[in-house]
XYZ file of C-alpha atoms in Angstrom:
484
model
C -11.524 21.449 -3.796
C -10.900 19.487 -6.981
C -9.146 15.812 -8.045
C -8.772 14.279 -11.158
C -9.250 10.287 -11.277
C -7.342 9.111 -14.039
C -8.203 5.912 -14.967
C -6.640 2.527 -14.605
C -4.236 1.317 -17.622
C -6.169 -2.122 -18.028
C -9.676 -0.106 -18.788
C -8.147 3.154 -20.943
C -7.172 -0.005 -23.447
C -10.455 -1.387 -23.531
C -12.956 -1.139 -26.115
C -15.510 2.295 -26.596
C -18.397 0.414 -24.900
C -16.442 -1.202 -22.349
C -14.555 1.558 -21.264
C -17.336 3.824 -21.351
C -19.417 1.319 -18.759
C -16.418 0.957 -16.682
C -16.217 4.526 -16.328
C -19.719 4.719 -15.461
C -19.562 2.005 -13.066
C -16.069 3.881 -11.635
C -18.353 7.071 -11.150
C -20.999 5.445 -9.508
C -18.641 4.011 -7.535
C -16.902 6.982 -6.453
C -19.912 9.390 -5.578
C -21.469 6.130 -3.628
C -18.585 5.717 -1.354
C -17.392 9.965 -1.077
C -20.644 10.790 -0.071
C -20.587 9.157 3.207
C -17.644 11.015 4.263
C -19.028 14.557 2.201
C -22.203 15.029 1.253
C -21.509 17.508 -0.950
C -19.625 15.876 -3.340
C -20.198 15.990 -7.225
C -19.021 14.380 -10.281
C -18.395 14.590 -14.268
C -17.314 12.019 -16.339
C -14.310 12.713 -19.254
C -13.380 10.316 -21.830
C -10.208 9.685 -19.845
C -10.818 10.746 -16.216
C -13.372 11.614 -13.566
C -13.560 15.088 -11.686
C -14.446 15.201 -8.141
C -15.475 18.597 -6.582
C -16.112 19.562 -3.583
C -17.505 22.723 -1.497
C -16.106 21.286 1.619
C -12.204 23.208 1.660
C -11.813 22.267 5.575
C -8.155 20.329 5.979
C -9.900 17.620 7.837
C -12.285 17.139 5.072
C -9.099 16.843 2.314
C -7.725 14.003 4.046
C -10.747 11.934 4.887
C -11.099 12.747 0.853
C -8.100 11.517 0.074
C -7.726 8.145 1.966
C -10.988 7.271 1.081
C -10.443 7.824 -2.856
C -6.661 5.643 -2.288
C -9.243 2.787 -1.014
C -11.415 2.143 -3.785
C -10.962 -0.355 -6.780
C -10.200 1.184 -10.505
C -8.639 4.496 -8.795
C -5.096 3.956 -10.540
C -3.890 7.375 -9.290
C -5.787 10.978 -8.814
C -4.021 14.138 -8.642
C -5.039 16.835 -6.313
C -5.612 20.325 -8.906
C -5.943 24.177 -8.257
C -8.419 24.895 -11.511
C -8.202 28.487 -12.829
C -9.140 30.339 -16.090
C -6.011 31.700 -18.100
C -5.223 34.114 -20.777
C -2.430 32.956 -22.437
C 1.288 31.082 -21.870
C 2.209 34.197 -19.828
C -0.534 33.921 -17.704
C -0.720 30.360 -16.931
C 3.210 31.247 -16.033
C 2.392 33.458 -13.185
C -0.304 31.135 -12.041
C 1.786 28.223 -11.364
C 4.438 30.624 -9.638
C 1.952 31.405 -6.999
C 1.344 27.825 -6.486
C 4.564 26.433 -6.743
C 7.168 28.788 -5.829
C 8.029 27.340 -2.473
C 7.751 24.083 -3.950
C 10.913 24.724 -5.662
C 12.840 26.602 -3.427
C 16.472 25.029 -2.987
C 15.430 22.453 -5.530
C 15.990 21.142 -9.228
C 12.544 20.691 -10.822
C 11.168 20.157 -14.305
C 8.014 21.096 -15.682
C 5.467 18.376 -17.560
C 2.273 19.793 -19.661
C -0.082 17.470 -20.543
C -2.612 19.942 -23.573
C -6.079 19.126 -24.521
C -8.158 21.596 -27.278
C -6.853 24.626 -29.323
C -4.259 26.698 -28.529
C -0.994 28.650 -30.679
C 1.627 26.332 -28.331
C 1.898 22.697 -28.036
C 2.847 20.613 -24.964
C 6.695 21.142 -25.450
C 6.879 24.731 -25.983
C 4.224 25.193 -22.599
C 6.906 22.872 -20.616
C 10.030 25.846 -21.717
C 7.788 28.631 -21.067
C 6.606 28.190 -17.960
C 9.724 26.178 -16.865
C 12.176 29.028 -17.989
C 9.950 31.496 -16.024
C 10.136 29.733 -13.064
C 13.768 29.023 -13.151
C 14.304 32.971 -12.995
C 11.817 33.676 -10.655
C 12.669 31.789 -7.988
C 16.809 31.946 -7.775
C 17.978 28.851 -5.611
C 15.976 26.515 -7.856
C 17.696 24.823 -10.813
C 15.963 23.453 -14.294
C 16.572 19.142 -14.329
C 14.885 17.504 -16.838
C 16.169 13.986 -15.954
C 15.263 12.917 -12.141
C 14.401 16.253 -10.658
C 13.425 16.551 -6.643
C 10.127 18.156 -8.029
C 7.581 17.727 -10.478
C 5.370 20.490 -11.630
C 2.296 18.942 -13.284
C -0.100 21.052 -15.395
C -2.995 20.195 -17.692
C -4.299 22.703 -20.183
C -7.852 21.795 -21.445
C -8.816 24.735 -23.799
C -9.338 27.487 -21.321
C -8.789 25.843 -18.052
C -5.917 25.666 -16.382
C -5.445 22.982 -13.756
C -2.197 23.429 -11.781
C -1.513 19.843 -9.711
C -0.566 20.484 -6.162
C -0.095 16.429 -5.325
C -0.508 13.512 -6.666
C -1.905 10.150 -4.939
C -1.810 6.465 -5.591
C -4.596 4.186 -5.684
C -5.534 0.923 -5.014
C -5.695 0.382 -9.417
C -7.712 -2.936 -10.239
C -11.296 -2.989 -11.177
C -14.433 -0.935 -10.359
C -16.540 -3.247 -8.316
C -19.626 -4.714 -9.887
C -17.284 -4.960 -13.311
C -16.854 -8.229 -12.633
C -19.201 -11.143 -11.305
C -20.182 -11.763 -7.392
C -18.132 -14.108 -5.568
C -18.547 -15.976 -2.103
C -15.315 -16.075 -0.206
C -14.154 -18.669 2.719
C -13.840 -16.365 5.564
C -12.000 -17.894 8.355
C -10.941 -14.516 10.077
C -6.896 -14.774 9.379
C -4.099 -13.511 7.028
C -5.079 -15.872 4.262
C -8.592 -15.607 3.791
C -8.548 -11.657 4.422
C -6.155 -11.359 1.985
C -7.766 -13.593 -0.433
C -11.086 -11.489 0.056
C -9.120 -8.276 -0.462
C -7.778 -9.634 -4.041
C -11.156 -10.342 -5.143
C -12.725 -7.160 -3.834
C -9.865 -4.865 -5.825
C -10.102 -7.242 -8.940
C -13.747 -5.859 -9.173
C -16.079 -8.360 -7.709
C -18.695 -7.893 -5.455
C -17.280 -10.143 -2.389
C -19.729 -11.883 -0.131
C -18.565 -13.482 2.973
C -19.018 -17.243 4.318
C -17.975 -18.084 7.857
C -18.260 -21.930 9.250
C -18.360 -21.212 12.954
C -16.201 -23.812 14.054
C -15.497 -22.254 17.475
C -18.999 -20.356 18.977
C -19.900 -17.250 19.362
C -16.743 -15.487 19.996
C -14.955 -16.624 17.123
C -17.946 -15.412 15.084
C -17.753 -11.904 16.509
C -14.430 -11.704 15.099
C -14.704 -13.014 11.742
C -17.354 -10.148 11.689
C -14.902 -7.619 12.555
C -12.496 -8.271 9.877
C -15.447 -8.982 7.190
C -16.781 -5.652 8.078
C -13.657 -3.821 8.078
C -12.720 -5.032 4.301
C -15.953 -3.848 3.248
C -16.194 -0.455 4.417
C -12.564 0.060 3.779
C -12.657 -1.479 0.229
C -16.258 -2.652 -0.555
C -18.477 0.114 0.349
C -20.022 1.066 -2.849
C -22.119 -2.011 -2.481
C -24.005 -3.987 -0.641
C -22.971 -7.571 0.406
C -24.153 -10.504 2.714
C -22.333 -12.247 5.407
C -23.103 -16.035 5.734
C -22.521 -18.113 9.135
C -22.831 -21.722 8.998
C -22.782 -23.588 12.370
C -20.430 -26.047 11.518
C -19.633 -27.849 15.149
C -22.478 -30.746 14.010
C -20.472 -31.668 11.155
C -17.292 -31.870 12.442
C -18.811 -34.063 15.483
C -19.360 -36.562 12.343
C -15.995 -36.126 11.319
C -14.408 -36.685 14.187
C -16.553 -39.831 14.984
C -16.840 -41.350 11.454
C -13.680 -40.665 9.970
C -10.093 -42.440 9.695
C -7.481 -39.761 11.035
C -5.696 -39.110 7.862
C -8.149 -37.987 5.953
C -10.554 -35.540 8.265
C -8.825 -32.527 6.884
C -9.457 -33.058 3.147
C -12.843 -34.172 4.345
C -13.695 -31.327 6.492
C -12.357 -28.927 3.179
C -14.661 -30.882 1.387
C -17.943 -30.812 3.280
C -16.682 -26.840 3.669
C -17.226 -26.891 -0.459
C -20.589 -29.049 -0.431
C -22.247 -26.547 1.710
C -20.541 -23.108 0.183
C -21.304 -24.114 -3.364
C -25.328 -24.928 -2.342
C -25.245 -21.603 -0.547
C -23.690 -19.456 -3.527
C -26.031 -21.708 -5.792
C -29.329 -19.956 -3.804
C -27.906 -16.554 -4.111
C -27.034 -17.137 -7.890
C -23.312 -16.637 -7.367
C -20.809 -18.291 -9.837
C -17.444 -18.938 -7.773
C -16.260 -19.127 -4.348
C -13.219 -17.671 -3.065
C -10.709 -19.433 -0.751
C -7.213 -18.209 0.877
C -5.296 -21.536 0.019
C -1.864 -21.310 -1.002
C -0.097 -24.024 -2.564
C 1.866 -26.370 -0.073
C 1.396 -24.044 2.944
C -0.200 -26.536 5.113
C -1.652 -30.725 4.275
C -4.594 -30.408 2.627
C -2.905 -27.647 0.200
C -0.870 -29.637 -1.910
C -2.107 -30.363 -6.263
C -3.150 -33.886 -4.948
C -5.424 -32.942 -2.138
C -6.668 -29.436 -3.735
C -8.073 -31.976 -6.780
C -9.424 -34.260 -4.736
C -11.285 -31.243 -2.830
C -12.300 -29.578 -5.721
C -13.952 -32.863 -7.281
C -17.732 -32.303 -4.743
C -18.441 -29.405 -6.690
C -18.359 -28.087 -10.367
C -18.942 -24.168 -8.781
C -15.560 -22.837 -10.085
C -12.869 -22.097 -7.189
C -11.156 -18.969 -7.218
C -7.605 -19.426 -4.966
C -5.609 -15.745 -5.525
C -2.811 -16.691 -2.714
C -2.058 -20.143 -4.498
C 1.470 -18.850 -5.550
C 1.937 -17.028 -2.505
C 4.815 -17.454 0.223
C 3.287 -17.212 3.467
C 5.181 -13.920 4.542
C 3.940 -12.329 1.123
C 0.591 -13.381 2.347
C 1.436 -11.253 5.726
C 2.758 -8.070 4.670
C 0.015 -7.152 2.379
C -2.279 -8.070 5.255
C -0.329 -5.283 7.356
C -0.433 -2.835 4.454
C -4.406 -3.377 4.089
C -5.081 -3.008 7.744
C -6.071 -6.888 8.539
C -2.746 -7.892 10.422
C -3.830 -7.036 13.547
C -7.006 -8.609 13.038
C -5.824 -11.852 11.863
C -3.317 -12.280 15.239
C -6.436 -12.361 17.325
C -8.361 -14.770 15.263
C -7.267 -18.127 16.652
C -6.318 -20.883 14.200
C -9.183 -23.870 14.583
C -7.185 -26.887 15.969
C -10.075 -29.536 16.072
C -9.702 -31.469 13.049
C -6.004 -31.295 12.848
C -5.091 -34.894 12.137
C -1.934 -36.530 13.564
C -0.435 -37.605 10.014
C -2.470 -36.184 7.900
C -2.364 -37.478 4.189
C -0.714 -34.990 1.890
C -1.852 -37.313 -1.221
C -5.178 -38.314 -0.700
C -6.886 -40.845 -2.703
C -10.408 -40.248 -3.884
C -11.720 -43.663 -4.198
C -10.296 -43.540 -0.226
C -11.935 -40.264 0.912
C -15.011 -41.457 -0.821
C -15.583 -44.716 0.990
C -14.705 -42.780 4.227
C -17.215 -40.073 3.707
C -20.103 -43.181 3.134
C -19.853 -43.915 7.143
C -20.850 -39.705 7.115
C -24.553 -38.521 7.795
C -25.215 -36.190 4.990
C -28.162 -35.124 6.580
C -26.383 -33.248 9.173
C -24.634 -31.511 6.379
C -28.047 -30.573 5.142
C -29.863 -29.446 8.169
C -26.662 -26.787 9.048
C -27.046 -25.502 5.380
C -30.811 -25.397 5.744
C -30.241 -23.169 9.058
C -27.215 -21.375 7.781
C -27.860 -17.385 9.083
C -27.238 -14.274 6.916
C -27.393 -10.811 7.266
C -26.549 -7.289 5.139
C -23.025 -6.800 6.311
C -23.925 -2.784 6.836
C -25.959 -4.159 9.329
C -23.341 -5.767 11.473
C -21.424 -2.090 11.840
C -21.908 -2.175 15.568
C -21.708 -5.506 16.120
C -18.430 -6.022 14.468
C -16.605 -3.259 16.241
C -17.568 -4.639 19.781
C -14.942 -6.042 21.348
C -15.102 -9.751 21.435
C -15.293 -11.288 25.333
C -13.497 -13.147 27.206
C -14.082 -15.860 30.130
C -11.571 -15.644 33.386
C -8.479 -17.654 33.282
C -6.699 -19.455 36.270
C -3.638 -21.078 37.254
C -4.726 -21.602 40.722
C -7.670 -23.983 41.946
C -9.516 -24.862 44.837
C -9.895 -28.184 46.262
C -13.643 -28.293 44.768
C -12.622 -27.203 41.300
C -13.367 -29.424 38.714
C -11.030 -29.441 35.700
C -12.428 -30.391 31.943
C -9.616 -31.574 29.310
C -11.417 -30.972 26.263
C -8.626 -32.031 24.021
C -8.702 -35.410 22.050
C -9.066 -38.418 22.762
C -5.197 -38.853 20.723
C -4.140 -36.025 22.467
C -5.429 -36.938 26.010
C -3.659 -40.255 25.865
C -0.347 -39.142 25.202
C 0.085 -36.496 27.445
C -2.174 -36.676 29.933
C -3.318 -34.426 32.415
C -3.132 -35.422 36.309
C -3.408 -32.200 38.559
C -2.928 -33.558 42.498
C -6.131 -32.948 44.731
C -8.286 -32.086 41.953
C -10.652 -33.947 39.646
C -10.180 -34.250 36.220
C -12.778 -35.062 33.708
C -12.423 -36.222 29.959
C -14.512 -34.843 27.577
C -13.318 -34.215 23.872
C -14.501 -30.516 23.498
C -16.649 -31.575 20.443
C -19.086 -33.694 22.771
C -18.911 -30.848 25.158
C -22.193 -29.134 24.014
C -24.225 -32.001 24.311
C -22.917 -33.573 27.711
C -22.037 -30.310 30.002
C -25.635 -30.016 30.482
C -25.470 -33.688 32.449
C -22.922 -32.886 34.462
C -23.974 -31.900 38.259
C -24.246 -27.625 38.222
C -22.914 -27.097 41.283
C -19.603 -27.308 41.090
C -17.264 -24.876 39.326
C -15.400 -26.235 35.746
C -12.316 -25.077 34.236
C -11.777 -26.204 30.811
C -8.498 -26.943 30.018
C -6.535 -27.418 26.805
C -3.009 -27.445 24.910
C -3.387 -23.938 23.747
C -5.800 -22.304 25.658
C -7.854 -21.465 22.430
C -10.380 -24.182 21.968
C -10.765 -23.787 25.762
C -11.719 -20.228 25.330
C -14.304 -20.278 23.020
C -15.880 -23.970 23.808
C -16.392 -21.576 27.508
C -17.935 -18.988 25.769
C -20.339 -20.961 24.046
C -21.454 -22.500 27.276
C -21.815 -18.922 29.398
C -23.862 -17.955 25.946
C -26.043 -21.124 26.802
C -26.600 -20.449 29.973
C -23.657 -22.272 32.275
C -22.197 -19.561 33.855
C -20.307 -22.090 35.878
C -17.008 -21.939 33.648
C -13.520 -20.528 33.759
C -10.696 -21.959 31.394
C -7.837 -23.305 33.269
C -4.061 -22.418 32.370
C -1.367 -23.479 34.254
């Protein structure tokens, strides 16, 4: 079993020395990520391609082949080749017939010869012979140079004759490691899975940052999609996964800060901590899914403002991007399905928040913050090699019980806002309700009297969720979320 690689347009136009280590790279690449699906694989490098062999004929080995070559970065297209010895113009005639005679059945067609080394025809006169030949061997098909229903591609290189039976896309951009390492936002949904997916195609080796802002469920599936876009994409080389436990600093927020301006300060103290993180590891830019106007703290004003706590250059691919141009290349990648089962972190979602924030503003608010907070969940941020988090990642993520019905006994817990809470709130008749906004809940369920049964409650459902998975994780088994 053979393919060709040919090589992405933006590298054949490179210089000698470039092209020639981007090649190399490519190869290394390629044998890295094929031999985990066939261990038999081999390699040679040409000036302008890469062939891939393989002892392994079995169908189900082909196609594993195949979709794993479309998957990795600087495979512009490879073409799938029958590789023969041949005599002369005659022979390389017959050749293709037995290949390709079906092909063409009922069908106009064209030949296309692409000629390497020394020979007594050029391209042309290859492209009449064997096309004429074909065109009276096989009766109901019919010569069409201009937008034929088939193709037949053959490359002569001096004795060889390589007779393509299909040919395949790929994903084109850069081999990875061509480029410099990056640390990318990743928040678990379309934008920053897209975002990641850029990065990892443009050629960069694309390490992952989470800031758990919803416990240990919402971590599990941040995982998932981080560990699907590397071993779909990424898998010629290692990378790390990050998790900050961010919960302590948006406490702060939420506590210190004017209403307005907690998103562009939570982006902010997001930026503080990435940039000291990427700073340890040596990386040079950080990667975030923001497109431009999609939601508050997106617009030129705020993204300045955001930018100005760090001079680690931001990388934003989406920033031109509609949102639904965002979504289908998350469904062509894979990550769509992913991304509808992340839930969207509602916490710090302010009730007007300021789409032109004012620095000299944001600054005096962020003086009444603790910076040592910020520190300390830097300090204990966790990593891990992502290959590492394979079986963890494809777990499925848990779930607590929900109700509609309660018992007399039955406490309820709105964990909403304190904003929210007072302008719709929640009176069920016979049951108790308690008050407490869901990011005090960590420190103050552990006061409350543990025999009784609590159903947290909120708008969506989400928060709810995950604040009750992070107390059955800590012990308090005691909790059910409540939806009416």
């Amino acid at each position: 079993m053979k393919f060709i690689v040919k090589l992405q347009a933006e590298i054949a136009i490179k210089s000698r020395p470039v092209r020639k280590r981007f090649t190399k790279i490519l190869d290394s690449n390629i044998k890295n990520v094929l031999r985990r699906v066939d261990e038999q694989v081999t390699t040679r490098v040409n000036w302008d391609n890469i062939e891939i062999n393989s002892k392994n004929e079995s169908p189900e080995n082909r196609h594993q082949l195949i979709e794993t070559l479309k998957c990795i970065p600087g495979v512009a297209q490879f073409i799938e080749v029958q590789q023969t010895d041949f005599i002369d113009l005659h022979d390389a005639f017959e050749k293709t017939l037995a290949v390709h005679a079906k092909t063409i059945e009922n069908k106009t067609f064209c030949v296309r010869v692409k000629r390497t080394g020394e020979h007594d025809f050029n391209s042309l006169k290859a492209e009449q012979y064997i096309g004429g030949g074909l065109n009276q061997s096989v009766e109901s098909a019919s010569v069409k140079l201009k937008n034929p229903q088939e193709t037949i591609r053959i490359e002569i290189n001096k004795d060889k004759l390589f007779i393509v039976t299909e040919l395949h896309k790929g994903l084109n951009g850069f081999p990875i490691a061509t480029q410099e390492d990056v640390l990318s936002l990743m928040s678990g949904g379309f934008d920053s899975g897209v975002s990641s997916y850029q990065m990892i195609k443009k050629g960069s080796r694309t390490h992952f940052c989470f800031f758990n802002l919803g416990g240990s469920a919402h971590e599990v599936g941040v995982k998932q999609v981080s560990y699907y876009l590397w071993n779909k994409f990424g898998a010629s080389h290692r990378v790390k996964f990050f998790s900050v436990d961010f919960a302590p600093v948006v406490t702060e927020i939420l506590e210190k800060v004017e209403n307005g301006q907690m998103g562009v300060i939570l982006k902010r103290m997001m930026m503080r901590a990435v940039a000291q993180i990427a700073e340890k590891m040596g990386i040079q830019a950080l990667v975030t899914g923001e497109a431009l106007g999609q939601v508050s703290s997106q617009t030129l004003t705020n993204l300045n403002v955001i930018d100005r706590v760090t001079e680690t250059l931001i990388l934003r691919p989406l920033t031109a991007y509609d949102k639904q141009d965002i979504i289908d290349i998350a469904r062509k990648i894979g990550t769509e399905d992913f991304a509808k089962t992340i839930p969207e972190y509602c916490g710090v979602i302010s009730k007007k928040p300021t789409v032109k924030a004012v620095l000299s503003k944001i600054e005096a608010e962020e003086a009444n913050f603790d910076f040592s907070i910020l520190d300390k969940v830097v300090e204990e941020a966790r990593y891990c090699d992502i290959r590492d988090i394979g079986t963890e990642a494809e777990a499925e993520v848990p779930s607590i019980d929900a109700v509609s019905e309660l018992d007399k006994d039955s406490v309820v817990i709105d964990i909403r806002s304190p904003e929210e809470e007072d302008e719709n709130p929640l009176e069920i008749d016979g049951i108790e309700v308690k008050h407490i906004p869901f990011y005090k809940l960590a420190t103050n369920f552990g006061d409350l009297p543990q025999d009784v049964d609590y159903y947290l409650y909120c708008e969506r459902g989400v928060m709810s969720q995950l604040q009750a998975l992070y107390l059955h994780d800590n012990g308090f088994k005691n909790v059910k979320v409540y939806r009416p």
